[in-house]
């Protein structure tokens, strides 16, 4: 994990330079070095938490993800601990379809005080708030004292995580989204099946295609995916493994001509070929209601690999599975023999709507999310925050998952740069990722997909936020 954190810090340095030029975006891709990870060295004096008005009740809305499934009541326990530490009461909303629950009231002008909802969701609610600049600046939270403790919030966060474009989407040096649970993402598979068949996990894409034909002969598809949204982590890792940090940074900021490069062509070719080896039922189930059925394909040995994150274990804990099933996880294969594979580091976010009615109390809640008490509760659900020392005591599947970077994979961080809303211009997911469904079912050609990406990228670049 020291190596992982080192790489993550290095990644932040790369994109911090990029952000200074006005092109920042979610989680920067790392350059590699051997410097040990450092905690934030924010020299701003610790500021006491602002005193809320008497009898304040804040509303917190959180996604009920696989972590909540692994430890039901996780968020409620955190809220109760916050109330015990501050006296501020919390009205909690937790739901798998959080956007549908809080969306109508927000359209009517009633906003939660704190929202835990990452980018990359099908409905794109967080991205919409970013585009509309309706997320509060929480830079001052970093210098606040953690409620119930005597240290600053910045001292509880591993250095660099509050300097990424996923937390600082506008490249203005300010933090708007608080870094929460992070997870190495990769290709998850049934290690028991590989052991039974005597198959070796591919380390290059050529080996992957060979395995695809072997599995096909046994009526097993090579690939599936929960929803097209999961191709974000896949695409980022693929771009990084194919072209390294330079290509990754140019691609995620829509550099002119980037999609005409050999590196881009290789990425498009790999995804298109992978689509031809994808279980054909995948697109019909690739939505926020049925996605677990695609995940079930791997547990039933009907598909070998799926892109996912460490939350998958809790999310599918009660699902049936083939005899001898055992979770395995690997990085995306190397682009060529002798190269490194890559694993995307997924980072979830908590944020405060700019129109939150109880801003001071909301900031106290965000600060409390990094307390020892909150971290311990989240850990019960397998959720790991970028707080020093939290990975030291991992065991079981999580120990295997988080060691992926120690086993030679490059750590990729970063999302496509945020851009201003433009009439007729879709989201990153709609342009880059959702078309994969049509690649799989054969209703879209690679040429048309790439053409659409080029046209949209020109508009994205012209309207990039900064």
XYZ file of C-alpha atoms in Angstrom, residues 192-393:
202
model
C -11.713 -21.175 -8.609
C -12.699 -21.709 -12.251
C -9.232 -20.763 -13.470
C -7.687 -23.226 -11.037
C -10.114 -25.958 -12.114
C -9.414 -25.416 -15.825
C -5.704 -24.822 -15.433
C -6.057 -21.422 -17.122
C -3.592 -18.594 -16.571
C -4.836 -15.052 -16.034
C -3.769 -13.041 -19.121
C -1.083 -10.402 -18.698
C -1.329 -9.052 -22.272
C -4.248 -8.470 -24.607
C -2.902 -11.086 -27.026
C -3.141 -13.622 -24.214
C -6.642 -12.344 -23.465
C -7.837 -13.028 -27.019
C -6.347 -16.520 -26.918
C -8.195 -17.233 -23.677
C -11.391 -15.861 -25.241
C -11.323 -18.579 -27.891
C -10.546 -21.255 -25.298
C -13.493 -20.173 -23.136
C -15.774 -19.833 -26.166
C -15.187 -23.499 -26.962
C -16.668 -24.266 -23.533
C -19.635 -21.912 -24.065
C -18.243 -19.276 -21.669
C -18.084 -15.633 -22.726
C -14.865 -13.765 -22.079
C -16.487 -10.609 -20.742
C -19.468 -8.812 -19.263
C -19.996 -5.486 -17.479
C -22.568 -4.328 -14.897
C -23.475 -1.122 -16.768
C -21.668 0.990 -19.325
C -20.823 3.330 -16.456
C -18.268 0.771 -15.326
C -16.359 1.397 -18.525
C -15.128 4.677 -17.057
C -12.639 2.928 -14.784
C -11.914 0.466 -17.584
C -11.263 3.163 -20.191
C -9.065 5.239 -17.901
C -6.903 2.234 -17.015
C -6.773 1.207 -20.669
C -5.646 4.654 -21.816
C -2.996 4.743 -19.125
C -1.632 1.281 -19.931
C -1.568 2.011 -23.664
C -0.117 5.510 -23.659
C 1.093 6.346 -20.163
C 0.544 9.598 -18.308
C 1.107 11.912 -21.295
C -1.530 10.272 -23.466
C -3.892 9.927 -20.521
C -3.661 13.610 -19.605
C -4.158 14.769 -23.183
C -7.081 12.429 -23.732
C -8.887 13.446 -20.555
C -8.595 17.117 -21.511
C -9.758 16.507 -25.095
C -6.487 17.630 -26.713
C -6.903 18.430 -30.386
C -6.073 15.428 -32.564
C -5.702 13.038 -29.625
C -8.248 10.577 -31.026
C -6.274 10.254 -34.267
C -3.151 8.933 -32.520
C -1.989 5.291 -32.636
C -2.619 5.047 -28.894
C -6.247 6.062 -29.291
C -6.699 3.650 -32.176
C -5.360 0.815 -30.039
C -7.840 1.677 -27.251
C -10.769 1.735 -29.671
C -9.677 -1.543 -31.265
C -9.407 -3.303 -27.909
C -12.848 -2.192 -26.728
C -14.459 -3.147 -30.036
C -12.855 -6.585 -30.001
C -13.823 -7.047 -26.370
C -17.411 -6.198 -27.329
C -17.391 -9.116 -29.759
C -16.492 -11.463 -26.874
C -19.058 -9.999 -24.442
C -21.940 -12.142 -23.230
C -24.832 -11.115 -25.533
C -27.372 -10.664 -22.719
C -25.246 -7.931 -21.149
C -26.695 -4.788 -22.821
C -30.289 -5.654 -21.877
C -29.314 -5.909 -18.212
C -26.832 -3.025 -18.159
C -28.913 -0.584 -16.136
C -29.173 0.533 -12.518
C -31.992 -1.925 -11.830
C -30.660 -5.145 -13.419
C -26.878 -4.727 -13.275
C -26.442 -7.435 -10.647
C -27.696 -9.956 -13.211
C -24.635 -9.168 -15.320
C -22.433 -9.561 -12.260
C -24.141 -12.888 -11.663
C -22.835 -14.087 -15.035
C -19.349 -14.266 -13.532
C -20.556 -16.058 -10.411
C -22.339 -18.601 -12.637
C -19.304 -19.126 -14.920
C -21.164 -17.685 -17.913
C -18.561 -14.923 -18.332
C -14.923 -14.836 -17.228
C -14.214 -11.184 -16.468
C -16.074 -8.020 -15.506
C -14.796 -4.537 -14.619
C -15.643 -3.652 -11.021
C -14.381 -2.373 -7.674
C -13.813 -3.862 -4.252
C -17.430 -3.217 -3.242
C -18.470 -6.144 -5.442
C -17.814 -8.658 -2.646
C -20.340 -7.052 -0.306
C -22.766 -6.312 -3.102
C -22.951 -9.976 -4.170
C -22.385 -11.540 -0.752
C -25.767 -13.298 -0.713
C -25.855 -14.216 -4.392
C -25.670 -17.865 -5.483
C -22.460 -18.974 -7.136
C -20.795 -21.910 -8.843
C -19.172 -24.606 -6.732
C -15.622 -23.660 -5.814
C -16.150 -19.979 -6.570
C -13.406 -17.702 -5.267
C -12.969 -14.027 -6.003
C -10.004 -13.026 -8.108
C -8.981 -9.607 -9.380
C -6.417 -8.570 -11.967
C -5.307 -5.335 -13.547
C -6.108 -4.639 -17.173
C -3.543 -6.488 -19.311
C -0.477 -4.706 -20.602
C -0.707 -3.157 -24.049
C 2.334 -5.156 -25.131
C 4.558 -7.917 -23.806
C 6.868 -6.666 -21.070
C 4.669 -3.665 -20.284
C 2.666 -2.976 -17.156
C -1.015 -3.525 -16.688
C -3.059 -0.776 -15.075
C -5.709 -0.496 -12.394
C -7.888 2.544 -11.983
C -8.246 3.931 -8.463
C -11.930 4.777 -8.008
C -12.619 7.658 -5.659
C -16.085 8.453 -4.339
C -17.057 11.933 -3.215
C -19.192 13.733 -0.652
C -20.273 17.294 -1.333
C -22.473 20.156 -0.200
C -24.990 21.761 -2.553
C -24.378 25.476 -2.908
C -27.955 26.035 -1.728
C -27.697 23.841 1.366
C -29.773 25.488 4.126
C -27.344 24.699 6.967
C -23.916 25.373 5.493
C -21.888 25.587 8.731
C -23.369 22.412 10.180
C -22.957 20.660 6.824
C -19.244 21.481 6.825
C -18.943 20.067 10.324
C -20.483 16.830 9.087
C -18.027 16.607 6.193
C -15.165 17.218 8.641
C -16.495 14.455 10.897
C -16.357 11.957 8.036
C -12.579 11.794 8.619
C -12.801 11.198 12.367
C -11.465 7.991 13.857
C -15.004 7.097 14.853
C -16.417 7.496 11.351
C -13.481 5.717 9.709
C -13.934 2.725 12.020
C -17.634 2.506 11.184
C -17.074 2.740 7.432
C -14.399 0.066 7.672
C -16.997 -2.390 8.977
C -18.581 -2.216 5.523
C -15.235 -2.601 3.770
C -15.123 1.080 2.806
C -11.593 2.505 2.877
C -10.962 6.244 2.974
C -7.716 8.016 2.031
C -6.700 8.280 5.672
C -3.210 7.189 6.748
C -3.051 3.734 8.305
C -6.481 2.461 7.263
C -5.063 -0.180 4.919
C -2.604 -1.605 7.456
C -5.069 -4.049 8.938
